[in-house]
Coordinates of C-alpha atoms in Angstrom, one line a residue:
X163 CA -3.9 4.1 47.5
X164 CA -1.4 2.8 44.9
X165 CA -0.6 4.4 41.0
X166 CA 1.2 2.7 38.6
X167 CA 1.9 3.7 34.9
X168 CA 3.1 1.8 32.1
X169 CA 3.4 2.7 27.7
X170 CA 1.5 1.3 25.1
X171 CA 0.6 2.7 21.2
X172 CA -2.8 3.6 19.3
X173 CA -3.1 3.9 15.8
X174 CA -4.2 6.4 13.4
X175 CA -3.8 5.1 9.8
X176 CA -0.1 3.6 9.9
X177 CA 1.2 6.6 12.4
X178 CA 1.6 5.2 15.9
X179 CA 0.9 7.3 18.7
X180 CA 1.8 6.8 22.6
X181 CA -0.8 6.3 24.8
X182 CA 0.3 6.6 28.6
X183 CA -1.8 3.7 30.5
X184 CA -2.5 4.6 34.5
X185 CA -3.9 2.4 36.8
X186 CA -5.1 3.7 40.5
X187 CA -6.3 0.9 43.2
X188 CA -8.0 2.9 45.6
X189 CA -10.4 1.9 48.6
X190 CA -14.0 1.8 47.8
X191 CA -16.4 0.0 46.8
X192 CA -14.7 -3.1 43.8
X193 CA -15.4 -2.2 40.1
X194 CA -13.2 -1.1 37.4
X195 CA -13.9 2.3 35.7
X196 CA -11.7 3.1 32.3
X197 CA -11.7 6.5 31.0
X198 CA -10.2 7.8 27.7
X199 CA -12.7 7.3 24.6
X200 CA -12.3 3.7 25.0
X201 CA -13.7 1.6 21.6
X202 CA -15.7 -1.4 22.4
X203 CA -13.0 -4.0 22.4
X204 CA -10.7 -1.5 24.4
X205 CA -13.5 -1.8 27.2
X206 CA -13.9 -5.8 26.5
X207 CA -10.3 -5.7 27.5
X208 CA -10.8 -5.1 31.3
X209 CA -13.0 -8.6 31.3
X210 CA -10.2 -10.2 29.4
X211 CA -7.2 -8.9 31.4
X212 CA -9.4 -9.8 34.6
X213 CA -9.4 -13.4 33.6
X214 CA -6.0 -13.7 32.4
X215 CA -4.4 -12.7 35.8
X216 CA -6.7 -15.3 37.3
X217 CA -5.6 -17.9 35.6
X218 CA -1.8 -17.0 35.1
X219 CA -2.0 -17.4 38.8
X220 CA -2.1 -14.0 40.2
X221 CA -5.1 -12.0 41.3
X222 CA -7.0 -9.0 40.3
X223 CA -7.6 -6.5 42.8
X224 CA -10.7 -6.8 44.7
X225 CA -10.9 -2.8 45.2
X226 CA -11.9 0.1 43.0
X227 CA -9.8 0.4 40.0
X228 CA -9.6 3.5 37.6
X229 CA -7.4 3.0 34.2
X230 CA -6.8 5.8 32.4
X231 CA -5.8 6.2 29.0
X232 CA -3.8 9.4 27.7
X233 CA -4.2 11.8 25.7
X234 CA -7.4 11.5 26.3
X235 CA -8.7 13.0 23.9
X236 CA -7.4 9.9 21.5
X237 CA -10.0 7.6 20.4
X238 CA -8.1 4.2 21.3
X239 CA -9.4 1.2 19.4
X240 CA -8.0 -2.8 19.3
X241 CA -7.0 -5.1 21.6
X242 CA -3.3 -4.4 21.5
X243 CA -3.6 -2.3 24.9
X244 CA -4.5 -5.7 27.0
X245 CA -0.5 -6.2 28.0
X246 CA 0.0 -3.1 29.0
X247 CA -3.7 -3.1 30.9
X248 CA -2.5 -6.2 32.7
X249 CA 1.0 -5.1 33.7
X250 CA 0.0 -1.4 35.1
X251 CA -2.6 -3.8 37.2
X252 CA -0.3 -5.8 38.5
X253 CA 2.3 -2.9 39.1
X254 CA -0.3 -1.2 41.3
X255 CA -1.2 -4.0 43.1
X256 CA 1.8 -4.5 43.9
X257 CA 2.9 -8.1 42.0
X258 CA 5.5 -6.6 39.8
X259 CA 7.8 -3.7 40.9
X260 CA 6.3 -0.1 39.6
X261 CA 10.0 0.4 38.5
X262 CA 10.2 -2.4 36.4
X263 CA 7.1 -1.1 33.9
X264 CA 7.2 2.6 34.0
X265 CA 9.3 3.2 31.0
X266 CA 8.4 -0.3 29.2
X267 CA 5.6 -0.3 25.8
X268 CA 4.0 -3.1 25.9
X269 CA 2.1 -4.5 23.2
X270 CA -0.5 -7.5 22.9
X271 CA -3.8 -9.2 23.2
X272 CA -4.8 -11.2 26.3
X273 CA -6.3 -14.8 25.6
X274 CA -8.4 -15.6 28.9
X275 CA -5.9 -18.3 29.8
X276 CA -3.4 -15.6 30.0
X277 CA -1.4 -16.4 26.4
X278 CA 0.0 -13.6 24.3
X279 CA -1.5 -13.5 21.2
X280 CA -0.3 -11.4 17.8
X281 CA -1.8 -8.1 16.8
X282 CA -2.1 -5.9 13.8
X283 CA 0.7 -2.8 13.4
X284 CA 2.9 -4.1 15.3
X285 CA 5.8 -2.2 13.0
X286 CA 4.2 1.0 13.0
X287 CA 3.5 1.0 17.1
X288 CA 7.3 0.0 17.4
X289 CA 8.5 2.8 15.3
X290 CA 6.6 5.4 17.4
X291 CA 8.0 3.8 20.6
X292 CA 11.3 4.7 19.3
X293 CA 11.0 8.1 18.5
X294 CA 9.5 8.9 21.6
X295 CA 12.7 7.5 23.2
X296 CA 12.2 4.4 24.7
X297 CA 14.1 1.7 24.7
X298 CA 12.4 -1.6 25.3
X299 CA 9.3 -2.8 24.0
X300 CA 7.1 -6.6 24.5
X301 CA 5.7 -7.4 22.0
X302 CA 3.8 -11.2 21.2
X303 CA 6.2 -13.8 20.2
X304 CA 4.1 -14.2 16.6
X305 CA 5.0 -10.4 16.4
X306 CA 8.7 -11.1 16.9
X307 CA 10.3 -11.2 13.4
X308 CA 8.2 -8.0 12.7
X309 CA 9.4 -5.8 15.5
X310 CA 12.9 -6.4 15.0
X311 CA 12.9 -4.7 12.0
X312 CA 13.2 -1.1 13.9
X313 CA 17.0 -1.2 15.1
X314 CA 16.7 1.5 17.8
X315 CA 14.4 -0.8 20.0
X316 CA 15.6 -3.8 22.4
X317 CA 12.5 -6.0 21.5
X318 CA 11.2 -8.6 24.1
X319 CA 9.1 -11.4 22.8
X320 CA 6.8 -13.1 25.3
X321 CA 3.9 -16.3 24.8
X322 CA 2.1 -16.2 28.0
X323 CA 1.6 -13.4 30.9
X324 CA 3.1 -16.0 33.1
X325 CA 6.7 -15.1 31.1
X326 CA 6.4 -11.7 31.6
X327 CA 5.7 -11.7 35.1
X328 CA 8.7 -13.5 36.0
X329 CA 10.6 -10.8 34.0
X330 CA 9.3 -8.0 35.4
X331 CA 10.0 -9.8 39.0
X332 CA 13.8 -10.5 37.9
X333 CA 13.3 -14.1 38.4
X334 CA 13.1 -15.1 34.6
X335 CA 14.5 -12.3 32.5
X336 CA 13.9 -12.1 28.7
X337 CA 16.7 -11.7 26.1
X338 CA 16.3 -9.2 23.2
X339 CA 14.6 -10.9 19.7
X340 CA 17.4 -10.2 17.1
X341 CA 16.7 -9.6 13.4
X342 CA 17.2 -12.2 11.8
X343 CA 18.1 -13.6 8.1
X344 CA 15.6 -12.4 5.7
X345 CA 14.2 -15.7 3.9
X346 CA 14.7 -15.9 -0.2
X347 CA 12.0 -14.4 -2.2
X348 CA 10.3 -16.7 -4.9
X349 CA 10.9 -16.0 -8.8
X350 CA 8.9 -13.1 -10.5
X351 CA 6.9 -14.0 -13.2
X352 CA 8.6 -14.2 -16.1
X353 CA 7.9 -12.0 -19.0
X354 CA 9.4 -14.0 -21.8
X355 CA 6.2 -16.2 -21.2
X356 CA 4.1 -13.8 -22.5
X357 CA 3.7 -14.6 -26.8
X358 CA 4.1 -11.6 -28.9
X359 CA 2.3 -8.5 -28.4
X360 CA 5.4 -6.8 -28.8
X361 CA 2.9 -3.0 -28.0
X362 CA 1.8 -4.5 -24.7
X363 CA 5.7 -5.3 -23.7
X364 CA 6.7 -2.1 -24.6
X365 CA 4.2 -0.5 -22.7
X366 CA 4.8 -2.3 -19.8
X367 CA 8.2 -1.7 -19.8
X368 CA 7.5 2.0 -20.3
X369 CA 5.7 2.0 -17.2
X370 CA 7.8 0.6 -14.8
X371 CA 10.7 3.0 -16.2
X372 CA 8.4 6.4 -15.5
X373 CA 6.0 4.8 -13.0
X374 CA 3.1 5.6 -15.4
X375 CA -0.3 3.8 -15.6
X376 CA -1.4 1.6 -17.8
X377 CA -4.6 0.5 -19.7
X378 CA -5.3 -3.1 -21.3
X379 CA -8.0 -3.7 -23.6
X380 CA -8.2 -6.9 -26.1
X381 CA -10.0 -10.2 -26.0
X382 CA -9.9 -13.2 -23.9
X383 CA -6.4 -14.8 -24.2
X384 CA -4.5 -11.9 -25.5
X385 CA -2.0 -11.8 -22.5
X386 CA -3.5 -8.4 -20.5
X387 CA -3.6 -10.2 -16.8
X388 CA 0.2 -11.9 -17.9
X389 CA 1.4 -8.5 -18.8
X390 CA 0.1 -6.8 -15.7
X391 CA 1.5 -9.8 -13.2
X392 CA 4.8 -9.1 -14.4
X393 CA 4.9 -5.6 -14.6
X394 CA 6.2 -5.7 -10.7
X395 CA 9.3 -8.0 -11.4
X396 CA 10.5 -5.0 -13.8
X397 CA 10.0 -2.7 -11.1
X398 CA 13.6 -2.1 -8.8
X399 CA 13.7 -3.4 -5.2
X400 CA 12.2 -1.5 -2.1
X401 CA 15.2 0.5 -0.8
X402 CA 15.1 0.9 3.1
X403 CA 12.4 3.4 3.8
X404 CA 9.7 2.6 1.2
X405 CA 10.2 -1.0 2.6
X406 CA 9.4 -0.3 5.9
X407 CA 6.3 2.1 4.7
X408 CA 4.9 -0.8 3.0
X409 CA 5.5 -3.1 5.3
X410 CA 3.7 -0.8 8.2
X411 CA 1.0 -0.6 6.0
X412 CA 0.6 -4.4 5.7
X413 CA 0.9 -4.8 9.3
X414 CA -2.3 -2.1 9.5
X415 CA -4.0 -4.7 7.2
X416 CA -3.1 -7.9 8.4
X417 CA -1.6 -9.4 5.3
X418 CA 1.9 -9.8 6.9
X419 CA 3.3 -12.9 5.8
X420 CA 4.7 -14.3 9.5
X421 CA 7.9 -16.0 7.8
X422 CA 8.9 -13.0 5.9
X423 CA 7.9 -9.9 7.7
X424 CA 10.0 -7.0 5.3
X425 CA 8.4 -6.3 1.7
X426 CA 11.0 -5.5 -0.1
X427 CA 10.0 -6.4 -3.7
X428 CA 6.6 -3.7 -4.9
X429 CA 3.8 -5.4 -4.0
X430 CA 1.0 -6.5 -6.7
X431 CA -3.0 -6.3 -5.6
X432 CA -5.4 -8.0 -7.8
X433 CA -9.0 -7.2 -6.1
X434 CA -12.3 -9.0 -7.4
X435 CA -14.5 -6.9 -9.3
X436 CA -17.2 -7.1 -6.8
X437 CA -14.7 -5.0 -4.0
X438 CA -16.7 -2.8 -2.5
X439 CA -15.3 1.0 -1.5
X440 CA -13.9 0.3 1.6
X441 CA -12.3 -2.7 -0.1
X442 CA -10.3 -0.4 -3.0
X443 CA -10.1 2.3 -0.7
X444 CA -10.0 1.2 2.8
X445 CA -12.3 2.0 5.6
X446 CA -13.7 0.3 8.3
X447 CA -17.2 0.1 11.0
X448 CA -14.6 0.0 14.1
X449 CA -10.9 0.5 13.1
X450 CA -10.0 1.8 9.7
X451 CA -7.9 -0.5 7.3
X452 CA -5.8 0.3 4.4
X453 CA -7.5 -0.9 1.6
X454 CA -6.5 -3.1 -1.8
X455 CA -4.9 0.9 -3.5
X456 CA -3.3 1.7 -0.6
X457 CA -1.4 -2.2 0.0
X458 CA -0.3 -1.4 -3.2
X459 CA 1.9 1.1 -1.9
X460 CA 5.0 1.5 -4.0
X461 CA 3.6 -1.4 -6.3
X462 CA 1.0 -1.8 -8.7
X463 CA -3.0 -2.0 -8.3
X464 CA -4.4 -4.6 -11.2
X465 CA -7.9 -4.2 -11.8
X466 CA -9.2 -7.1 -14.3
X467 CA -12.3 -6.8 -15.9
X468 CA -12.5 -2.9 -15.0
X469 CA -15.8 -2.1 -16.7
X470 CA -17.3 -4.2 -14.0
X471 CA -16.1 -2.6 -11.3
X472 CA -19.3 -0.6 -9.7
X473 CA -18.5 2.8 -11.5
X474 CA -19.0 5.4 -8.5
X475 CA -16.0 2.9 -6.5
X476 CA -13.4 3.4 -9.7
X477 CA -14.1 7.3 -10.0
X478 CA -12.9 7.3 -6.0
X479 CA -9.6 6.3 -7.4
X480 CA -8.9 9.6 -9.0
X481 CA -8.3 12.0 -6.1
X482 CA -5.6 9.3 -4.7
X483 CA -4.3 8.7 -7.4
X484 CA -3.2 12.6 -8.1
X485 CA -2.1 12.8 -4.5
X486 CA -0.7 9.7 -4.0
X487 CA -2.8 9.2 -0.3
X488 CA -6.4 8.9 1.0
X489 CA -7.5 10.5 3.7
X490 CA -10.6 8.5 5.2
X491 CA -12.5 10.5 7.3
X492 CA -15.0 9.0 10.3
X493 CA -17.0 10.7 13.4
X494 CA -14.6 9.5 15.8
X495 CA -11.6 10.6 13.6
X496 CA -9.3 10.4 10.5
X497 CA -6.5 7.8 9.2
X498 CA -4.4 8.8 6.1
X499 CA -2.5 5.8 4.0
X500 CA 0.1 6.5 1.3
X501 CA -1.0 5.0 -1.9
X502 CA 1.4 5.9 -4.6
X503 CA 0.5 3.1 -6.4
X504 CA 0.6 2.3 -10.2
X505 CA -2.9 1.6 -11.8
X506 CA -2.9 -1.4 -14.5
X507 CA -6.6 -1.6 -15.9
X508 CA -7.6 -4.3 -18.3
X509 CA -10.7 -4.9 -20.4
X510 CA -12.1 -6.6 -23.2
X511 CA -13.3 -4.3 -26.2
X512 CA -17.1 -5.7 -25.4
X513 CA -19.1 -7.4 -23.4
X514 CA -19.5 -10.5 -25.8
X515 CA -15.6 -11.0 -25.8
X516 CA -14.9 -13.5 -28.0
X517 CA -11.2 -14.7 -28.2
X518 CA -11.7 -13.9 -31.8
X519 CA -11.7 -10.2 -31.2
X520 CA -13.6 -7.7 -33.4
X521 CA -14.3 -10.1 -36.5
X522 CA -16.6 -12.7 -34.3
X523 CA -18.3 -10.0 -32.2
X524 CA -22.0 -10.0 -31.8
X525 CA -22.0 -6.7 -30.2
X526 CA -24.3 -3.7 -31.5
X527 CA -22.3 -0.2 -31.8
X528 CA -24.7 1.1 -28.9
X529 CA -23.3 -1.9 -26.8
X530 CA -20.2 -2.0 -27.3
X531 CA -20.0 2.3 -26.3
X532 CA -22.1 1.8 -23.0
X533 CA -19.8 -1.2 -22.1
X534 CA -16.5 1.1 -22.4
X535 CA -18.5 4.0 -21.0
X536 CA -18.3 2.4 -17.7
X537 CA -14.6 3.5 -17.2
X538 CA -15.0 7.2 -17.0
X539 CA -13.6 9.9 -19.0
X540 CA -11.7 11.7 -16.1
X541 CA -10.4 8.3 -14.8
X542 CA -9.0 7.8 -18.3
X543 CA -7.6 11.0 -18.6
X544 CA -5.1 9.8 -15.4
X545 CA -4.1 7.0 -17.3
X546 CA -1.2 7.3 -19.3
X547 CA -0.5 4.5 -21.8
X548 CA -3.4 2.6 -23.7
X549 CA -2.8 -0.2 -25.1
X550 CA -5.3 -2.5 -27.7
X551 CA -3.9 -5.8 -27.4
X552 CA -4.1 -7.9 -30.6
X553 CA -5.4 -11.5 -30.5
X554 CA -2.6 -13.5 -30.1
X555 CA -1.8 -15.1 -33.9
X556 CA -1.2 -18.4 -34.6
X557 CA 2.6 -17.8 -35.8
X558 CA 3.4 -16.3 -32.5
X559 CA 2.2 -19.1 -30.9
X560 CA 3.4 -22.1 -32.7
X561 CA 5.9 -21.1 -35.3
X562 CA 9.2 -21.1 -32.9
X563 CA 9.6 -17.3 -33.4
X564 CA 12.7 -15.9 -31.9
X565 CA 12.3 -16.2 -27.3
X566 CA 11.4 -12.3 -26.2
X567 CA 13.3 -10.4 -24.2
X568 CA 13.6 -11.8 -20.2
X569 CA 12.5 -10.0 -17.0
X570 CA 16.3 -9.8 -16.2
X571 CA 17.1 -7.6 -19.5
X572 CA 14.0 -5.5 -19.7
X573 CA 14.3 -4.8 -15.9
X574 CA 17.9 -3.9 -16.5
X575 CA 17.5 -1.5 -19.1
X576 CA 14.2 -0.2 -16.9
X577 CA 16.8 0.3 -13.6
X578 CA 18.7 2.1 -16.1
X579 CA 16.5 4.4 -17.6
X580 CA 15.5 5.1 -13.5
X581 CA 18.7 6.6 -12.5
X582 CA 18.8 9.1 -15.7
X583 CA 15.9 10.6 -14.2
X584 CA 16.2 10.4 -10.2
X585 CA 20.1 12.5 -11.6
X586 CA 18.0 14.7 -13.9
X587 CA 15.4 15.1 -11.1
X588 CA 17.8 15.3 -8.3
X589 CA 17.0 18.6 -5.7
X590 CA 13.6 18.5 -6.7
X591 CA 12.0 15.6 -4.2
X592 CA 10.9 14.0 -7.3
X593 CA 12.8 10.4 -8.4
X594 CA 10.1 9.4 -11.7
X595 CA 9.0 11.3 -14.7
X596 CA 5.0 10.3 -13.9
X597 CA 5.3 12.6 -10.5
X598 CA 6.7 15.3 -11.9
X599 CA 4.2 18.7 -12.0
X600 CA 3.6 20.5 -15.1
X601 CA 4.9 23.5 -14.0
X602 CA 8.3 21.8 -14.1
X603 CA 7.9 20.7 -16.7
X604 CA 7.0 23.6 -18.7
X605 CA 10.2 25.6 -16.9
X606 CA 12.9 23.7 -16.1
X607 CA 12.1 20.2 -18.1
X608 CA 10.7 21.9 -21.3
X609 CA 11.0 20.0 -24.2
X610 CA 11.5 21.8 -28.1
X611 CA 8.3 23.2 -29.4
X612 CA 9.6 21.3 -32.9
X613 CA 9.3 18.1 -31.2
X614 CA 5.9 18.8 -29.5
X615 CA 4.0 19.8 -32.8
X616 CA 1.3 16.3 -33.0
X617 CA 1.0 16.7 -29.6
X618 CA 0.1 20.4 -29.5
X619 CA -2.6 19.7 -32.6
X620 CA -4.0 16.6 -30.8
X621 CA -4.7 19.6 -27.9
X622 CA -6.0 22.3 -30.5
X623 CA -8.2 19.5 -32.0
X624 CA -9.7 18.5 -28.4
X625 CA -8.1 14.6 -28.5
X626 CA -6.3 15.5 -25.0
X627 CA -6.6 17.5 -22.6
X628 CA -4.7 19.9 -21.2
X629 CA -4.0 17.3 -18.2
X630 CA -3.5 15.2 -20.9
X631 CA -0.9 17.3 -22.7
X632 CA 1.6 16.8 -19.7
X633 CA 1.4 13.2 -19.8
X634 CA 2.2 12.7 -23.1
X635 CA 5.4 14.9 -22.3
X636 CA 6.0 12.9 -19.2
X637 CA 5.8 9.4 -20.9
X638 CA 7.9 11.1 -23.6
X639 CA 10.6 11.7 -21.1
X640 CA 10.8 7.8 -20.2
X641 CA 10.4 7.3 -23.7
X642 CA 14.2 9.0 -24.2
X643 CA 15.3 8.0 -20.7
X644 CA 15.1 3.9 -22.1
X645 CA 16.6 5.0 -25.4
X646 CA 19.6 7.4 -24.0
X647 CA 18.9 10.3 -25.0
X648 CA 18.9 14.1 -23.1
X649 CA 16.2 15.5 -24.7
X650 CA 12.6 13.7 -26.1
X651 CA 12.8 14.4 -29.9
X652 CA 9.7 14.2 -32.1
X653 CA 9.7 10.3 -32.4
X654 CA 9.4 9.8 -28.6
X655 CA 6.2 12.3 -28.4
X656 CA 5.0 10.7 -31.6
X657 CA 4.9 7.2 -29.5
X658 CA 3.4 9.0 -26.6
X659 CA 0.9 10.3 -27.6
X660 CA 0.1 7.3 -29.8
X661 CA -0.5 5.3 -26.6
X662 CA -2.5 7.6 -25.4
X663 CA -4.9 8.0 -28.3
X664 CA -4.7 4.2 -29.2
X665 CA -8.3 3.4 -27.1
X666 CA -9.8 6.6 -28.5
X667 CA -9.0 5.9 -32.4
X668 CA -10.6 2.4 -31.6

């Protein structure tokens, strides 16, 4: 009777956690039973594994085999545990030294000619493996790049089962993968493209400084989609940990571009208005995914054409959106994402939409209400800024008006306006005005009662809410952040709370 163990990593949202992998040859009659809440493709992976040793010239043991995955009490899903399944095989059979795989992670999928091929969360697997300690992990070659990222791991990268047999025998060993030059990142959308609509820049620019969201309403052609593409080049580069949080979350999803495996510019997710739930959300039959709010991640979530988003799949935005993650929750378990994401909605005013705006619209009052009634009134009320876009005039357009401000300058002054409030913020977790709580804001960020007077009638009148209330004071405080001063005076909760009524006095 021969035991062999080897390492591998399971997945719950974009946590890795170990899963020891045991394999027992034992005399009997030949079959293979697997034991630890295997998923479907976890128990496909025996057949696979079975005909990848054949055919990378070894052979599978014609005796009774047991594989056990632990915990056990882990639902393990995927087709990253083949390597591992194959190696602790091998190991107990005695191919490959026990030695050589009892401390290793391995991570891959099988193909039935015995090649390596890439998997999803690769990133997140290899960051668990090293805070558990251990210091060498396979990985597939395609998975290379992405593994090196984590500095505390010797990564080996291997093609074919072949290659890692004759590594594990010490006839062929592996050298590490080393990190390697990241690639340079295409321009940003500029923002001087965008003609006029000086209340749409300003708002933009507003929101990348506090990290507020945004709503877009005028006709066709007004610039709302141009606006909301280049509201990420204003935002500051990923630093060091929210690049490798979005990057592990992209890895989950399977939108990791191979060539440049690192996000490290905030990311910008456009979904089609026909995305379902799961789609905006994430979820999943088998494994579940990140969706399109939660790849936005330290970026910005750009839903066009908002009123025809399904109305039951935008209200799902609103808990996430307060806490900044989902928590999906299935029979066989849970997966929570980080989505701090900043929400850009656009619309047109009606559902005729003529580029003409409000003079050429056919549009009965009673239309025109039960179009914009599709975006709900508590998903509004989480929305900061609000913004009616203007049809864009022919002067703007034609006249040679003086070029607007560049991406460069605006997202200079926005970097600025940034730091004054991650030092005025500093002890409290906090880094932008849009996440701080209203009890702070109140105590220890309380702004003059002279300077809060239109906003304290627009709450006695029933314009805002209470909810409501502390955004205005929030987008007030990156209202004097960008104009350098301590304290918002009554000008910068006058424009506040303009932007915030602008779609209501429409």
């Amino acid at each position: 009777m021969t035991l062999a163990r080897t390492w591998s990593v399971g997945l719950a949202g974009v946590r890795g956690a170990m899963v020891e992998v045991e394999v027992d040859i034992a005399a009997g009659l030949p079959g293979v039973v697997l034991v630890g809440l295997p998923d479907a493709v976890v128990r496909q992976s025996v057949d696979r594994v079975r005909a990848a040793i054949a055919n990378a010239g070894g052979e599978f043991p014609v005796r009774r085999v047991t594989i056990g995955l632990s915990p056990a009490s882990m639902p393990k899903q995927g087709s990253g545990f083949d390597l591992a399944l194959a190696a602790a095989v091998l190991a107990a059979a005695g191919a490959v030294p026990e030695a050589a795989v009892d401390r290793l992670v391995l991570l891959g999928e099988l193909g039935l000619d015995g090649s390596v091929r890439a998997i999803r969360g690769v990133l997140p697997a290899v960051l668990a493996a090293a805070r558990a300690g251990h210091g060498q992990v396979v990985v597939p070659a395609a998975n290379a790049a992405e593994a090196a990222l984590v500095d505390r791991v010797e990564v080996l990268a291997v093609a074919t089962l072949t290659q890692l047999v004759a590594h594990l025998r010490g006839a062929e060993r592996l050298t590490a993968h080393l990190r390697g030059a990241e690639p340079a990142l295409p321009p940003v959308p500029e923002l001087g493209d965008v003609v006029g609509q000086a209340a749409g820049r300003r708002a933009v620019e507003i929101a990348a400084a506090g990290g507020h969201h945004l709503y877009l309403a005028g006709p066709p052609g007004a610039g709302k989609t141009m606006l909301a593409e280049r509201l990420p080049g204003l935002l500051p580069p990923l630093d060091d940990e929210a690049a490798l949080e979005v990057t592990a979350i992209h890895s989950v999803a399977g939108t990791l571009p191979p060539e440049a495996p690192l996000v490290t510019r905030p990311t910008f997710e456009a979904p089609h208005h026909s995305a379902t739930m799961a789609a905006l959300i994430g979820g999943g039959s088998g494994q579940i995914r990140p969706g399109a709010l939660c790849r936005a991640h330290r970026g910005v979530l750009f839903l066009d054409e908002a009123p025809e988003f399904p109305r039951a799949v935008l209200d799902t935005l609103r808990q996430p959106l307060e806490r900044g993650q989902v928590t999906i929750q299935r029979a066989a378990g849970a997966a929570t994402f980080p989505c701090r994401a900043q929400l850009v909605l656009a619309a047109n005013p009606c559902p005729c939409a003529t580029a003409a705006g409000d003079t050429a619209c056919t549009c009965s009052p009673l239309e025109r209400r039960r179009y914009q009634a599709r975006l709900s009134g508590p998903l509004l009320d989480r929305v900061d800024l609000r913004v009616e876009l203007p049809p864009v005039t022919r002067a703007a357009w034609l006249d040679g008006l003086p070029a607007p401000e560049s991406t460069a300058v605006v997202a200079a002054r926005v970097a600025r306006a940034r730091a004054v409030a991650g030092a005025r913020l500093a002890g409290t977790g906090l880094s932008l005005n849009s996440e701080v709580p209203g009890r702070l804001l109140r105590d220890r960020f309380a702004v003059p009662r002279a300077s809060l007077r239109l906003a304290e009638r627009a709450l006695e009148r029933g314009s805002i809410s209470v909810r409501g209330f502390d955004r205005v004071v929030r987008v007030a405080w990156t209202v004097a952040d960008l104009a350098g001063r301590t304290v918002p005076c009554a000008d910068d909760v006058a424009e506040a709370l303009g932007m915030r009524l602008q779609r209501a006095a429409a």
